[in-house]
Amino acid sequence: MSRNEGRAGRDTDLEKVRARYGLFAVIVSNLAIAAVAIVGVWQLDGDRGVIVGILTAAFTAVSSLTTAYLGIKAVSNTAQSIALGDGAARRRPEAAPAAPPAQGTP
Protein backbone atom coordinates (compact mmCIF):
# COMPACT_ATOMS: atom_id res chain seq x y z
CA MET A 1 0.00 0.00 0.00
CA SER A 2 1.43 3.39 -0.94
CA ARG A 3 1.73 6.34 1.39
CA ASN A 4 -1.22 8.19 -0.11
CA GLU A 5 -3.53 5.18 0.15
CA GLY A 6 -2.61 4.72 3.82
CA ARG A 7 -3.15 8.38 4.53
CA ALA A 8 -6.50 8.37 2.74
CA GLY A 9 -7.62 5.43 4.88
CA ARG A 10 -6.62 7.22 8.07
CA ASP A 11 -8.37 10.39 6.91
CA THR A 12 -11.53 8.43 6.18
CA ASP A 13 -11.42 6.80 9.61
CA LEU A 14 -10.86 10.19 11.24
CA GLU A 15 -13.84 11.67 9.39
CA LYS A 16 -16.03 8.78 10.53
CA VAL A 17 -15.01 9.36 14.15
CA ARG A 18 -15.63 13.10 13.82
CA ALA A 19 -19.05 12.51 12.29
CA ARG A 20 -20.04 10.02 15.01
CA TYR A 21 -18.97 12.22 17.90
CA GLY A 22 -20.38 15.36 16.29
CA LEU A 23 -23.75 13.70 15.85
CA PHE A 24 -23.52 12.35 19.40
CA ALA A 25 -22.85 15.89 20.70
CA VAL A 26 -25.85 17.26 18.79
CA ILE A 27 -28.17 14.53 20.09
CA VAL A 28 -27.00 14.95 23.69
CA SER A 29 -27.38 18.74 23.44
CA ASN A 30 -30.88 18.40 21.98
CA LEU A 31 -31.87 16.01 24.76
CA ALA A 32 -30.48 18.40 27.38
CA ILE A 33 -32.46 21.30 25.88
CA ALA A 34 -35.60 19.17 25.82
CA ALA A 35 -35.08 18.09 29.44
CA VAL A 36 -34.63 21.67 30.63
CA ALA A 37 -37.74 22.75 28.70
CA ILE A 38 -39.80 19.90 30.18
CA VAL A 39 -38.66 20.68 33.71
CA GLY A 40 -39.34 24.38 33.14
CA VAL A 41 -42.86 23.74 31.86
CA TRP A 42 -43.52 21.30 34.70
CA GLN A 43 -42.42 23.83 37.33
CA LEU A 44 -44.62 26.65 35.99
CA ASP A 45 -47.95 24.93 36.70
CA GLY A 46 -49.92 26.32 33.78
CA ASP A 47 -48.69 29.89 33.12
CA ARG A 48 -49.41 29.66 29.41
CA GLY A 49 -47.53 32.76 28.30
CA VAL A 50 -44.27 31.62 29.88
CA ILE A 51 -44.77 28.01 28.75
CA VAL A 52 -45.13 29.15 25.14
CA GLY A 53 -41.96 31.22 25.51
CA ILE A 54 -39.99 28.28 26.94
CA LEU A 55 -41.18 25.87 24.26
CA THR A 56 -40.48 28.39 21.50
CA ALA A 57 -36.97 29.00 22.79
CA ALA A 58 -36.32 25.26 23.12
CA PHE A 59 -37.56 24.55 19.61
CA THR A 60 -35.44 27.37 18.22
CA ALA A 61 -32.33 26.12 20.03
CA VAL A 62 -32.81 22.52 18.88
CA SER A 63 -33.50 23.45 15.27
CA SER A 64 -30.60 25.93 15.13
CA LEU A 65 -28.13 23.49 16.62
CA THR A 66 -29.18 20.66 14.33
CA THR A 67 -29.22 22.84 11.22
CA ALA A 68 -25.78 24.25 12.02
CA TYR A 69 -24.31 20.76 12.44
CA LEU A 70 -25.83 19.46 9.21
CA GLY A 71 -24.77 22.56 7.28
CA ILE A 72 -21.20 22.40 8.52
CA LYS A 73 -21.05 18.68 7.80
CA ALA A 74 -22.35 19.17 4.26
CA VAL A 75 -19.80 21.88 3.51
CA SER A 76 -17.02 19.75 5.01
CA ASN A 77 -17.99 16.75 2.86
CA THR A 78 -18.13 18.91 -0.26
CA ALA A 79 -14.73 20.45 0.44
CA GLN A 80 -13.22 17.04 1.09
CA SER A 81 -14.59 15.57 -2.13
CA ILE A 82 -13.23 18.53 -4.12
CA ALA A 83 -9.84 18.21 -2.43
CA LEU A 84 -9.67 14.53 -3.29
CA GLY A 85 -10.44 15.23 -6.94
CA ASP A 86 -13.99 13.90 -7.02
CA GLY A 87 -15.33 17.32 -7.98
CA ALA A 88 -13.96 17.20 -11.51
CA ALA A 89 -15.64 13.87 -12.22
CA ARG A 90 -19.02 15.19 -11.10
CA ARG A 91 -18.99 18.24 -13.34
CA ARG A 92 -20.70 18.01 -16.67
CA PRO A 93 -18.30 17.76 -19.55
CA GLU A 94 -18.24 20.94 -21.56
CA ALA A 95 -19.76 20.72 -24.99
CA ALA A 96 -17.28 20.52 -27.82
CA PRO A 97 -17.26 23.61 -30.00
CA ALA A 98 -19.46 23.27 -33.03
CA ALA A 99 -17.74 22.43 -36.26
CA PRO A 100 -17.70 25.27 -38.79
CA PRO A 101 -20.35 24.94 -41.46
CA ALA A 102 -19.25 22.94 -44.47
CA GLN A 103 -18.64 25.03 -47.51
CA GLY A 104 -20.37 23.75 -50.57
CA THR A 105 -18.64 23.57 -53.93
CA PRO A 106 -20.33 25.69 -56.60
Coordinates of C-alpha atoms in Angstrom, one line a residue:
M1 CA 0.0 0.0 0.0
S2 CA 1.4 3.4 -0.9
R3 CA 1.7 6.3 1.4
N4 CA -1.2 8.2 -0.1
E5 CA -3.5 5.2 0.2
G6 CA -2.6 4.7 3.8
R7 CA -3.1 8.4 4.5
A8 CA -6.5 8.4 2.7
G9 CA -7.6 5.4 4.9
R10 CA -6.6 7.2 8.1
D11 CA -8.4 10.4 6.9
T12 CA -11.5 8.4 6.2
D13 CA -11.4 6.8 9.6
L14 CA -10.9 10.2 11.2
E15 CA -13.8 11.7 9.4
K16 CA -16.0 8.8 10.5
V17 CA -15.0 9.4 14.1
R18 CA -15.6 13.1 13.8
A19 CA -19.1 12.5 12.3
R20 CA -20.0 10.0 15.0
Y21 CA -19.0 12.2 17.9
G22 CA -20.4 15.4 16.3
L23 CA -23.7 13.7 15.9
F24 CA -23.5 12.4 19.4
A25 CA -22.9 15.9 20.7
V26 CA -25.8 17.3 18.8
I27 CA -28.2 14.5 20.1
V28 CA -27.0 15.0 23.7
S29 CA -27.4 18.7 23.4
N30 CA -30.9 18.4 22.0
L31 CA -31.9 16.0 24.8
A32 CA -30.5 18.4 27.4
I33 CA -32.5 21.3 25.9
A34 CA -35.6 19.2 25.8
A35 CA -35.1 18.1 29.4
V36 CA -34.6 21.7 30.6
A37 CA -37.7 22.7 28.7
I38 CA -39.8 19.9 30.2
V39 CA -38.7 20.7 33.7
G40 CA -39.3 24.4 33.1
V41 CA -42.9 23.7 31.9
W42 CA -43.5 21.3 34.7
Q43 CA -42.4 23.8 37.3
L44 CA -44.6 26.6 36.0
D45 CA -48.0 24.9 36.7
G46 CA -49.9 26.3 33.8
D47 CA -48.7 29.9 33.1
R48 CA -49.4 29.7 29.4
G49 CA -47.5 32.8 28.3
V50 CA -44.3 31.6 29.9
I51 CA -44.8 28.0 28.8
V52 CA -45.1 29.2 25.1
G53 CA -42.0 31.2 25.5
I54 CA -40.0 28.3 26.9
L55 CA -41.2 25.9 24.3
T56 CA -40.5 28.4 21.5
A57 CA -37.0 29.0 22.8
A58 CA -36.3 25.3 23.1
F59 CA -37.6 24.5 19.6
T60 CA -35.4 27.4 18.2
A61 CA -32.3 26.1 20.0
V62 CA -32.8 22.5 18.9
S63 CA -33.5 23.4 15.3
S64 CA -30.6 25.9 15.1
L65 CA -28.1 23.5 16.6
T66 CA -29.2 20.7 14.3
T67 CA -29.2 22.8 11.2
A68 CA -25.8 24.2 12.0
Y69 CA -24.3 20.8 12.4
L70 CA -25.8 19.5 9.2
G71 CA -24.8 22.6 7.3
I72 CA -21.2 22.4 8.5
K73 CA -21.0 18.7 7.8
A74 CA -22.3 19.2 4.3
V75 CA -19.8 21.9 3.5
S76 CA -17.0 19.7 5.0
N77 CA -18.0 16.8 2.9
T78 CA -18.1 18.9 -0.3
A79 CA -14.7 20.5 0.4
Q80 CA -13.2 17.0 1.1
S81 CA -14.6 15.6 -2.1
I82 CA -13.2 18.5 -4.1
A83 CA -9.8 18.2 -2.4
L84 CA -9.7 14.5 -3.3
G85 CA -10.4 15.2 -6.9
D86 CA -14.0 13.9 -7.0
G87 CA -15.3 17.3 -8.0
A88 CA -14.0 17.2 -11.5
A89 CA -15.6 13.9 -12.2
R90 CA -19.0 15.2 -11.1
R91 CA -19.0 18.2 -13.3
R92 CA -20.7 18.0 -16.7
P93 CA -18.3 17.8 -19.5
E94 CA -18.2 20.9 -21.6
A95 CA -19.8 20.7 -25.0
A96 CA -17.3 20.5 -27.8
P97 CA -17.3 23.6 -30.0
A98 CA -19.5 23.3 -33.0
A99 CA -17.7 22.4 -36.3
P100 CA -17.7 25.3 -38.8
P101 CA -20.3 24.9 -41.5
A102 CA -19.2 22.9 -44.5
Q103 CA -18.6 25.0 -47.5
G104 CA -20.4 23.7 -50.6
T105 CA -18.6 23.6 -53.9
P106 CA -20.3 25.7 -56.6

